[in-house]
mmCIF file of C-alpha atoms and ligand atoms in Angstrom:
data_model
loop_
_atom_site.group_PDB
_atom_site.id
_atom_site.type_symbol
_atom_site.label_atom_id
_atom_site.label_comp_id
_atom_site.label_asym_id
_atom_site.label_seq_id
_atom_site.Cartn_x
_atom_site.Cartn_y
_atom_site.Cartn_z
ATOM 1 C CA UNK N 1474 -3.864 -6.542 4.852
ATOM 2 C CA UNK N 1475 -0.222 -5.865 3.783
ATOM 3 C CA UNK N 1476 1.396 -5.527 0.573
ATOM 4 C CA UNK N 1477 4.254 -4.665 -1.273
ATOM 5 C CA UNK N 1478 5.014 -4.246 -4.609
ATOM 6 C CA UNK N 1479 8.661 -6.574 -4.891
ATOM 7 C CA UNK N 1480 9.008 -4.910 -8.742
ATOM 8 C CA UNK N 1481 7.654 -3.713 -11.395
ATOM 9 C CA UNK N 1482 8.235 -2.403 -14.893
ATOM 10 C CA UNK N 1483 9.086 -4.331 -18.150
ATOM 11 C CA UNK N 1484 11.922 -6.227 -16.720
ATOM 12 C CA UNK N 1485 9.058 -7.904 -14.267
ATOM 13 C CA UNK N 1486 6.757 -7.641 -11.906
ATOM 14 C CA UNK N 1487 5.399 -8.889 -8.789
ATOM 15 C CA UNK N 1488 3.152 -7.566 -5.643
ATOM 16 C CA UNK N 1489 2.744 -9.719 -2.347
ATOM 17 C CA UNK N 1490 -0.026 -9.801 -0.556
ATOM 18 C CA UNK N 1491 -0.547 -10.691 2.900
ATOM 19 C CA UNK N 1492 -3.424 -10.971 5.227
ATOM 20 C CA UNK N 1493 -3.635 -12.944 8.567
ATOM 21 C CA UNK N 1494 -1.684 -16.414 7.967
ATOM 22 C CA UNK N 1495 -2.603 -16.086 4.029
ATOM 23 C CA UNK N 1496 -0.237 -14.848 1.266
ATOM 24 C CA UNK N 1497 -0.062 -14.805 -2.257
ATOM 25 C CA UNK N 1498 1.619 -13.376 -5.140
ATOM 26 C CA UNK N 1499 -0.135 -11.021 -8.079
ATOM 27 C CA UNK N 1500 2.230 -12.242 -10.877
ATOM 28 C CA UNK N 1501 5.657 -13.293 -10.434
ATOM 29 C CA UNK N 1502 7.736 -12.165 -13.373
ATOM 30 C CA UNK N 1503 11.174 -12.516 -11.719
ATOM 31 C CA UNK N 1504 13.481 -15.477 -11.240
ATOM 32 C CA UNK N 1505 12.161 -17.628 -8.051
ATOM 33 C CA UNK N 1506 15.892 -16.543 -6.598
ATOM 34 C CA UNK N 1507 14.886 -13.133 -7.406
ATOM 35 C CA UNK N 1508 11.206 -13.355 -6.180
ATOM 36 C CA UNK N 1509 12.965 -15.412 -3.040
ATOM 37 C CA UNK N 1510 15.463 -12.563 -2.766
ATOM 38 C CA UNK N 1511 12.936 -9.389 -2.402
ATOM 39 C CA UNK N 1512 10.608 -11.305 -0.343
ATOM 40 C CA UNK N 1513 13.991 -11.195 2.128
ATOM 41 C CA UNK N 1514 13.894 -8.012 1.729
ATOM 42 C CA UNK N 1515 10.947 -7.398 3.349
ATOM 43 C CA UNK N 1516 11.238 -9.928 6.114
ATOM 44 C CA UNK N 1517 8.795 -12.500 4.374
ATOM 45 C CA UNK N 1518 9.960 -15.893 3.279
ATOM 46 C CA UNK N 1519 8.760 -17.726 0.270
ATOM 47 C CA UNK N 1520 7.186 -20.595 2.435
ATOM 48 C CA UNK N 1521 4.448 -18.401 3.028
ATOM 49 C CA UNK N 1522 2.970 -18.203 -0.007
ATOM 50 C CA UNK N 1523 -0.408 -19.768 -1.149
ATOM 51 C CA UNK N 1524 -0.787 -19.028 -4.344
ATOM 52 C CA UNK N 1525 -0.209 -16.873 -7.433
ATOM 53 C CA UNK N 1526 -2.411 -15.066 -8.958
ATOM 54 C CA UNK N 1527 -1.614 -14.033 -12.939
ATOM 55 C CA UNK N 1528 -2.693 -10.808 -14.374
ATOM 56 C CA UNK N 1529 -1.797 -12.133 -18.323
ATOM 57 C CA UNK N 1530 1.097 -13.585 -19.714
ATOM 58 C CA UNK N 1531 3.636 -11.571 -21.145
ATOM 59 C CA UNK N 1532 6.910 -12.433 -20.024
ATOM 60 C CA UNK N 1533 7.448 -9.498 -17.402
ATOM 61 C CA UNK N 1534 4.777 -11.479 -15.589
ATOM 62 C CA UNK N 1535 5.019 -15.031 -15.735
ATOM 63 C CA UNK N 1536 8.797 -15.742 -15.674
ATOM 64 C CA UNK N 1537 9.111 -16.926 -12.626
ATOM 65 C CA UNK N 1538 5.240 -18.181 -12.185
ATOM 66 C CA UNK N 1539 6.297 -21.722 -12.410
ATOM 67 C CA UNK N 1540 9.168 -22.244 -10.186
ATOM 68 C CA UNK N 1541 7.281 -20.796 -7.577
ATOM 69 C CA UNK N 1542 3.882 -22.805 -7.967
ATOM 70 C CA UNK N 1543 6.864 -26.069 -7.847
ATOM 71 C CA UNK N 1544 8.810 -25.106 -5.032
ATOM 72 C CA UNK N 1545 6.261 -23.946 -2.616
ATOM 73 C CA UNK N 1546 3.623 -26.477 -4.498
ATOM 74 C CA UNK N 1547 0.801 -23.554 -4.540
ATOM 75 C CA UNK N 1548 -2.123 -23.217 -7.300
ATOM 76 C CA UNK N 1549 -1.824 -20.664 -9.783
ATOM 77 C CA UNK N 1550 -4.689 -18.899 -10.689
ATOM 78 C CA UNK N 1551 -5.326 -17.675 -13.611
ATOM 79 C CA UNK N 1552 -8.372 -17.514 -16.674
ATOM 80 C CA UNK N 1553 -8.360 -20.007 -20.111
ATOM 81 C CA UNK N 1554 -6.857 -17.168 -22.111
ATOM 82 C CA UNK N 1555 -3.615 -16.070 -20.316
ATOM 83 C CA UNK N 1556 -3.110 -20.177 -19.579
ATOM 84 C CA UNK N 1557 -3.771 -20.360 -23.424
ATOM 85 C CA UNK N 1558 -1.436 -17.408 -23.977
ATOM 86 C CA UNK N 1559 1.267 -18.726 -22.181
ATOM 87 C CA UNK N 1560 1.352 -22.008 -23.515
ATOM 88 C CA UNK N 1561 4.198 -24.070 -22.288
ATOM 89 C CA UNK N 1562 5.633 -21.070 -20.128
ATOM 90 C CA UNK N 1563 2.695 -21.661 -17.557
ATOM 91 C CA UNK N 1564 2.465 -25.643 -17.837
ATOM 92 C CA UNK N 1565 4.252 -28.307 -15.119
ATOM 93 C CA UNK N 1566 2.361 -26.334 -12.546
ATOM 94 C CA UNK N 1567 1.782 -27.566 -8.680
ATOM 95 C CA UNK N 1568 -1.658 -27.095 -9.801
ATOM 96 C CA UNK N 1569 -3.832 -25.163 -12.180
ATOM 97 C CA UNK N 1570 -6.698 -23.346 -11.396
ATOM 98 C CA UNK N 1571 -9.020 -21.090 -13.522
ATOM 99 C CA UNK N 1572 -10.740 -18.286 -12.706
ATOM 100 C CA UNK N 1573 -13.692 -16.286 -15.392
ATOM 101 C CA UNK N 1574 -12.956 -13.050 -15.834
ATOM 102 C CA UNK N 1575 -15.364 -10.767 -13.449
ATOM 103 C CA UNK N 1576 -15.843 -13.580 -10.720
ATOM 104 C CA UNK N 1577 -14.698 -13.737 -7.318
ATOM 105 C CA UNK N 1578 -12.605 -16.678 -6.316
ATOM 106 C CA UNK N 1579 -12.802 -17.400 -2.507
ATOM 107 C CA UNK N 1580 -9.821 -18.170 -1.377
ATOM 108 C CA UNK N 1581 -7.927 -18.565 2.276
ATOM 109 C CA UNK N 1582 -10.041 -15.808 3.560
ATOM 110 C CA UNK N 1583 -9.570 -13.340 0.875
ATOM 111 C CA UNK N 1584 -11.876 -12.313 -2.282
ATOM 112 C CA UNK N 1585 -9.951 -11.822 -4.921
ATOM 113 C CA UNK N 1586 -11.989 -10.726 -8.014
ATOM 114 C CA UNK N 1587 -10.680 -10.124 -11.771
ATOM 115 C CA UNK N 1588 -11.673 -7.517 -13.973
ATOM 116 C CA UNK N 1589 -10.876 -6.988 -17.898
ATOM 117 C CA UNK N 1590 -8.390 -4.622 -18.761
ATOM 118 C CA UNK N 1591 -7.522 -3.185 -22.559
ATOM 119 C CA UNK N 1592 -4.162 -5.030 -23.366
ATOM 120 C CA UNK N 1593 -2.319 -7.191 -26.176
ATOM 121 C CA UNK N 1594 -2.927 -10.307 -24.541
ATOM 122 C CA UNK N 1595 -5.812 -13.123 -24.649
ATOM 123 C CA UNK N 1596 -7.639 -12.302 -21.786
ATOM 124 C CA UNK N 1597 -5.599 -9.323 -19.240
ATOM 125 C CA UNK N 1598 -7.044 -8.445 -16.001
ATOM 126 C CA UNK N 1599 -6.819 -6.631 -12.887
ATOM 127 C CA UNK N 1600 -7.408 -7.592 -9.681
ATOM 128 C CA UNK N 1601 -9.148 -6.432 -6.349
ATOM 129 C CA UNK N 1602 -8.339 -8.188 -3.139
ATOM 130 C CA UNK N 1603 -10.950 -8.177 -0.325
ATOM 131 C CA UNK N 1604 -10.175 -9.504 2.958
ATOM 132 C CA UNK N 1605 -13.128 -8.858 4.169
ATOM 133 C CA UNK N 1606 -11.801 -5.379 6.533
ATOM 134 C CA UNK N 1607 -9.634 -3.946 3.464
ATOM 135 C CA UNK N 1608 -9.371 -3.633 -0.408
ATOM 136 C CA UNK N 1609 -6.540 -3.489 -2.441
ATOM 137 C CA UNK N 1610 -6.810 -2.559 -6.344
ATOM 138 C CA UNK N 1611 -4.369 -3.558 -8.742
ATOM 139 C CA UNK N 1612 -4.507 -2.089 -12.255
ATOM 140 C CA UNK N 1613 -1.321 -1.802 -15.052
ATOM 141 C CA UNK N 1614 -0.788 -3.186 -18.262
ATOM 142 C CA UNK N 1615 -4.203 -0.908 -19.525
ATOM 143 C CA UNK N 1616 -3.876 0.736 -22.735
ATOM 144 C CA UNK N 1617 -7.008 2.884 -21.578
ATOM 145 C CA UNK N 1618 -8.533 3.632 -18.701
ATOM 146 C CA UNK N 1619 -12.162 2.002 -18.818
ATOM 147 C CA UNK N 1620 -15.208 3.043 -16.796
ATOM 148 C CA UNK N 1621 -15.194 -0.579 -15.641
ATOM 149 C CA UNK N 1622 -11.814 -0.194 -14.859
ATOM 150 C CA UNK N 1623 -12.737 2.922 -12.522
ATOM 151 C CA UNK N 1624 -15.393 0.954 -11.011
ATOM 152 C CA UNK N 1625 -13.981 -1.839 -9.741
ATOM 153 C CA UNK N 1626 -10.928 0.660 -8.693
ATOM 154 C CA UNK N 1627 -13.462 2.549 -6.531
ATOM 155 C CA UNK N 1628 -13.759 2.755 -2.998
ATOM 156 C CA UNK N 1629 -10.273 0.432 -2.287
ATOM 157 C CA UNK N 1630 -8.160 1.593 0.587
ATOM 158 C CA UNK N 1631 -5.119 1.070 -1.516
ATOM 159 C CA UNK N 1632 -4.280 0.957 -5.003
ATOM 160 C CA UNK N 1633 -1.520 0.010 -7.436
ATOM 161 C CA UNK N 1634 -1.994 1.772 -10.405
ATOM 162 C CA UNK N 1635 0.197 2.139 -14.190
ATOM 163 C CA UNK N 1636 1.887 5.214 -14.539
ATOM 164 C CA UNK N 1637 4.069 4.230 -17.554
ATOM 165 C CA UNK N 1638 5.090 6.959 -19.864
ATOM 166 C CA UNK N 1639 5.572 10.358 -20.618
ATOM 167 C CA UNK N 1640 4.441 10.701 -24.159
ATOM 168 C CA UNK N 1641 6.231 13.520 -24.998
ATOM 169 C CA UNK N 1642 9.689 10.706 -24.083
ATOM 170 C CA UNK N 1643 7.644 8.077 -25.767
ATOM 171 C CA UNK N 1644 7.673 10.052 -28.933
ATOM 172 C CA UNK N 1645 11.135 11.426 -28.705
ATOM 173 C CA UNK N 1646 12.674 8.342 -27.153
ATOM 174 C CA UNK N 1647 14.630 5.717 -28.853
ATOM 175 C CA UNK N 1648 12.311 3.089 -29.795
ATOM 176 C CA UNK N 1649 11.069 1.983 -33.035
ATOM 177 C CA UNK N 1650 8.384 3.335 -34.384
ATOM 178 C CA UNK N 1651 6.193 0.273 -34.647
ATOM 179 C CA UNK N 1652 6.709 -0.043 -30.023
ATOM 180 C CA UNK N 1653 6.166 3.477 -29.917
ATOM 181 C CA UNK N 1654 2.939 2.512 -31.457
ATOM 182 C CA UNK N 1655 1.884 -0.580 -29.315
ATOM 183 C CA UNK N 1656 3.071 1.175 -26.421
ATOM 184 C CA UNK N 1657 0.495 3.799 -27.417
ATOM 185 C CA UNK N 1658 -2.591 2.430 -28.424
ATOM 186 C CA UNK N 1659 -5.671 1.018 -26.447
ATOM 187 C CA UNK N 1660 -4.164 -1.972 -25.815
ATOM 188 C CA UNK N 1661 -0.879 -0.781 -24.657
ATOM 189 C CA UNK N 1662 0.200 0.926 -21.054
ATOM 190 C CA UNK N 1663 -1.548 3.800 -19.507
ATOM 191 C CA UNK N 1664 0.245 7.113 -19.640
ATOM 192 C CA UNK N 1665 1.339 9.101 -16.495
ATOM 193 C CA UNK N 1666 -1.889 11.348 -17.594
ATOM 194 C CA UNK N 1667 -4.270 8.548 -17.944
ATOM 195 C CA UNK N 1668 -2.871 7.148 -14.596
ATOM 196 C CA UNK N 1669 -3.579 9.990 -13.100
ATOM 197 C CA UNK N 1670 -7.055 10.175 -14.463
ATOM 198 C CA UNK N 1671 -7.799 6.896 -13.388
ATOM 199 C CA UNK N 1672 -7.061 7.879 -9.975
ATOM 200 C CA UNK N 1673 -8.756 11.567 -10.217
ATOM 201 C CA UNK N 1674 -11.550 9.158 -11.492
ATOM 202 C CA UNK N 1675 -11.806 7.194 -8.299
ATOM 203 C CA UNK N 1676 -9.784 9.060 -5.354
ATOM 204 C CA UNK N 1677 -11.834 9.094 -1.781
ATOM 205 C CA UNK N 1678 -10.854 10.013 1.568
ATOM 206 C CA UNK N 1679 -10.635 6.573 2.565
ATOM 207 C CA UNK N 1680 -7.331 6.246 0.328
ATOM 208 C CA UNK N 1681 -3.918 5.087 2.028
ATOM 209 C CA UNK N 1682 -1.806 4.114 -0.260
ATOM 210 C CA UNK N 1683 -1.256 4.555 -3.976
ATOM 211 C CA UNK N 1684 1.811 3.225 -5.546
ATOM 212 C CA UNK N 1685 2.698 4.307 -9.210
ATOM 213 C CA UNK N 1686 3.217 1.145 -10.861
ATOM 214 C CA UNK N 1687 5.153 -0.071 -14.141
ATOM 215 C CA UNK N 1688 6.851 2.881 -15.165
ATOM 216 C CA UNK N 1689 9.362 2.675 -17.838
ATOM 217 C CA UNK N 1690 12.618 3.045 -17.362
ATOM 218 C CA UNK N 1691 13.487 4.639 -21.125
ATOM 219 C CA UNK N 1692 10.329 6.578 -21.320
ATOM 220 C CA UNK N 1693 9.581 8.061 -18.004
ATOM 221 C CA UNK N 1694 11.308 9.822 -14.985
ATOM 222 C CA UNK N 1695 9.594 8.843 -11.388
ATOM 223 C CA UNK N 1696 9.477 12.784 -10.827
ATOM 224 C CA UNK N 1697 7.356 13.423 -13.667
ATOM 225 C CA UNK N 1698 5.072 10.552 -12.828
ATOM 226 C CA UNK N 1699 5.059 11.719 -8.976
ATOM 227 C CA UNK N 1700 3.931 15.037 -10.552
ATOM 228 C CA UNK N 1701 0.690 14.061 -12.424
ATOM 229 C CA UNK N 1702 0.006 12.204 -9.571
ATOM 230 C CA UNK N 1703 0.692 15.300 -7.003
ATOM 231 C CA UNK N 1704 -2.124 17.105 -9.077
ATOM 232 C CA UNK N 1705 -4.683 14.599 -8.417
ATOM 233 C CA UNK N 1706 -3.879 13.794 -4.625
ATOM 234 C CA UNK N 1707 -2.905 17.358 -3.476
ATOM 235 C CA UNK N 1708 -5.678 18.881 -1.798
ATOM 236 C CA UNK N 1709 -7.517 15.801 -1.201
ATOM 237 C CA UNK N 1710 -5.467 13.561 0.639
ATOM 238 C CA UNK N 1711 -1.795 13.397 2.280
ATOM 239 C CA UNK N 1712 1.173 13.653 -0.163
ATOM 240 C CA UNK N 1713 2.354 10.816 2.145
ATOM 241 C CA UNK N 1714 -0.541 8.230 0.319
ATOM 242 C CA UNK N 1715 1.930 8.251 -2.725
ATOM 243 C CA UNK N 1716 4.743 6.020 -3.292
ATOM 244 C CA UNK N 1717 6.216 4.896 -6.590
ATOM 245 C CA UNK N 1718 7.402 1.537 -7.202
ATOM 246 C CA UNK N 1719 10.228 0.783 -8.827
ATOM 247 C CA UNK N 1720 12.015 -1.978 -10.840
ATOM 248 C CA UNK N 1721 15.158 -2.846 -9.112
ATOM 249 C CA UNK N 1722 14.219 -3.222 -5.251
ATOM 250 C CA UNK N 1723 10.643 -3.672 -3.427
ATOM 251 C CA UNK N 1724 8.658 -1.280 -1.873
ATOM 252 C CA UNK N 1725 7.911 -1.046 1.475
ATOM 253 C CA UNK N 1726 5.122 -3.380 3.213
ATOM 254 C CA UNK N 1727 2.065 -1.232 3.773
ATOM 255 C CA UNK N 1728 -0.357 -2.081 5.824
ATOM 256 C CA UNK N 1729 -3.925 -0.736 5.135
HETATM 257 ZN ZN1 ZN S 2532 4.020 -5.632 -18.011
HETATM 258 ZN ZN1 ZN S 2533 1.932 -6.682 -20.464
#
């Protein structure tokens, strides 16, 4: 399996995923030019994809959900609640497809199963993706890290996991009070602390990659989230295992 993660952080996100002749998007929360644009970047066209699957529907996530489902006429998957949530932002798809939150949906030769996740929207998940010889875990948007969260995060070979603030910028930062708050509480985004306990919670030697995912641009510096981070990894696996994504460009394609 391959992946890379083509953005993230409130201005949008998107990860592609890639195994054998099968890829797919985990949200798509740029412009298609955009999404069309990165996947350039790393040497992938948009004519590959299958599908799209959509973690929940805030805007960062779905923006560009729709053009792509049109132009390369794919299914997007997602449960009742974020389709709900979204309203008309997520109709004229190519085609609509549901998933329940906690199955596995079979599709092109991967396993992609949802799991809840603590966030203002209906119904927010994360996602694992098996193809049957490697896992990938995909986890932001979390105001807390949950045991279930932890166990469906366990044993992946790579992971993509929310490091989004530093509180101590959070609280001395410039937003108002009342997003200070939401981007605090249990249904908000994971500090780079809680990130990091997340991964301290499910780190293995089996671990190749872990990209930092959806850190903020006004509340946190990469080096302070590749810090908290260093703590948990050092001693236990190669610094090399983390990368931090970032909003502008993509990452590179791993391979695990
Ligand atoms: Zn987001
Ligand atoms: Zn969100």
């Amino acid at each position: 399996m391959k992946f890379s993660v083509l953005g993230s952080g409130s201005k949008g996100n998107s990860i592609f995923v890639e195994s054998g002749s099968t890829a797919i998007l985990v949200d798509g929360g740029f412009s298609g030019r955009e999404i069309a644009e990165r996947l350039s970047r790393i040497d992938r066209d948009m004519s590959c994809l299958k599908a799209v699957f959509v973690t929940h529907e805030h805007h960062d996530h779905i923006s560009g959900v729709g053009v792509v489902s049109r132009r390369c006429r794919v299914p997007v998957f997602a449960n009742e609640g974020t389709f709900r949530g979204a309203g008309k932002r997520l109709t004229k798809l190519f085609k609509q497809s549901e998933f329940e939150t906690g199955e596995a949906v079979s599709f092109d030769g991967l396993q992609i199963r949802s799991f809840a996740i603590s966030h203002d929207t209906a119904d927010p998940v994360g996602f694992v993706i098996d193809d049957g010889k490697s896992r990938l875990g995909i986890c932001t948007d979390t105001g807390i890290p949950t045991r279930l969260i932890s166990r469906r995060m366990a044993q992946c070979d790579a992971l993509v996991v929310e490091f989004n603030h530093d509180p101590v910028m959070l609280k001395n930062g410039p937003y108002p009070q009342s997003l200070k708050q939401r981007v605090n509480s249990s249904q908000g985004h994971l500090s780079n602390s809680d990130g990091a306990g997340l991964l301290d919670s499910v780190i293995h030697d089996g671990l190749g990659h872990v990209v930092l995912a959806h850190l903020s641009e006004t509340n946190n510096h990469p080096e302070i989230a590749y810090r908290e981070a260093e703590k948990v990894v050092r001693d236990r696996l190669e610094l090399s295992v983390l990368s931090i994504s970032e909003q502008q460009r993509p990452t590179e394609l791993f391979e695990i």
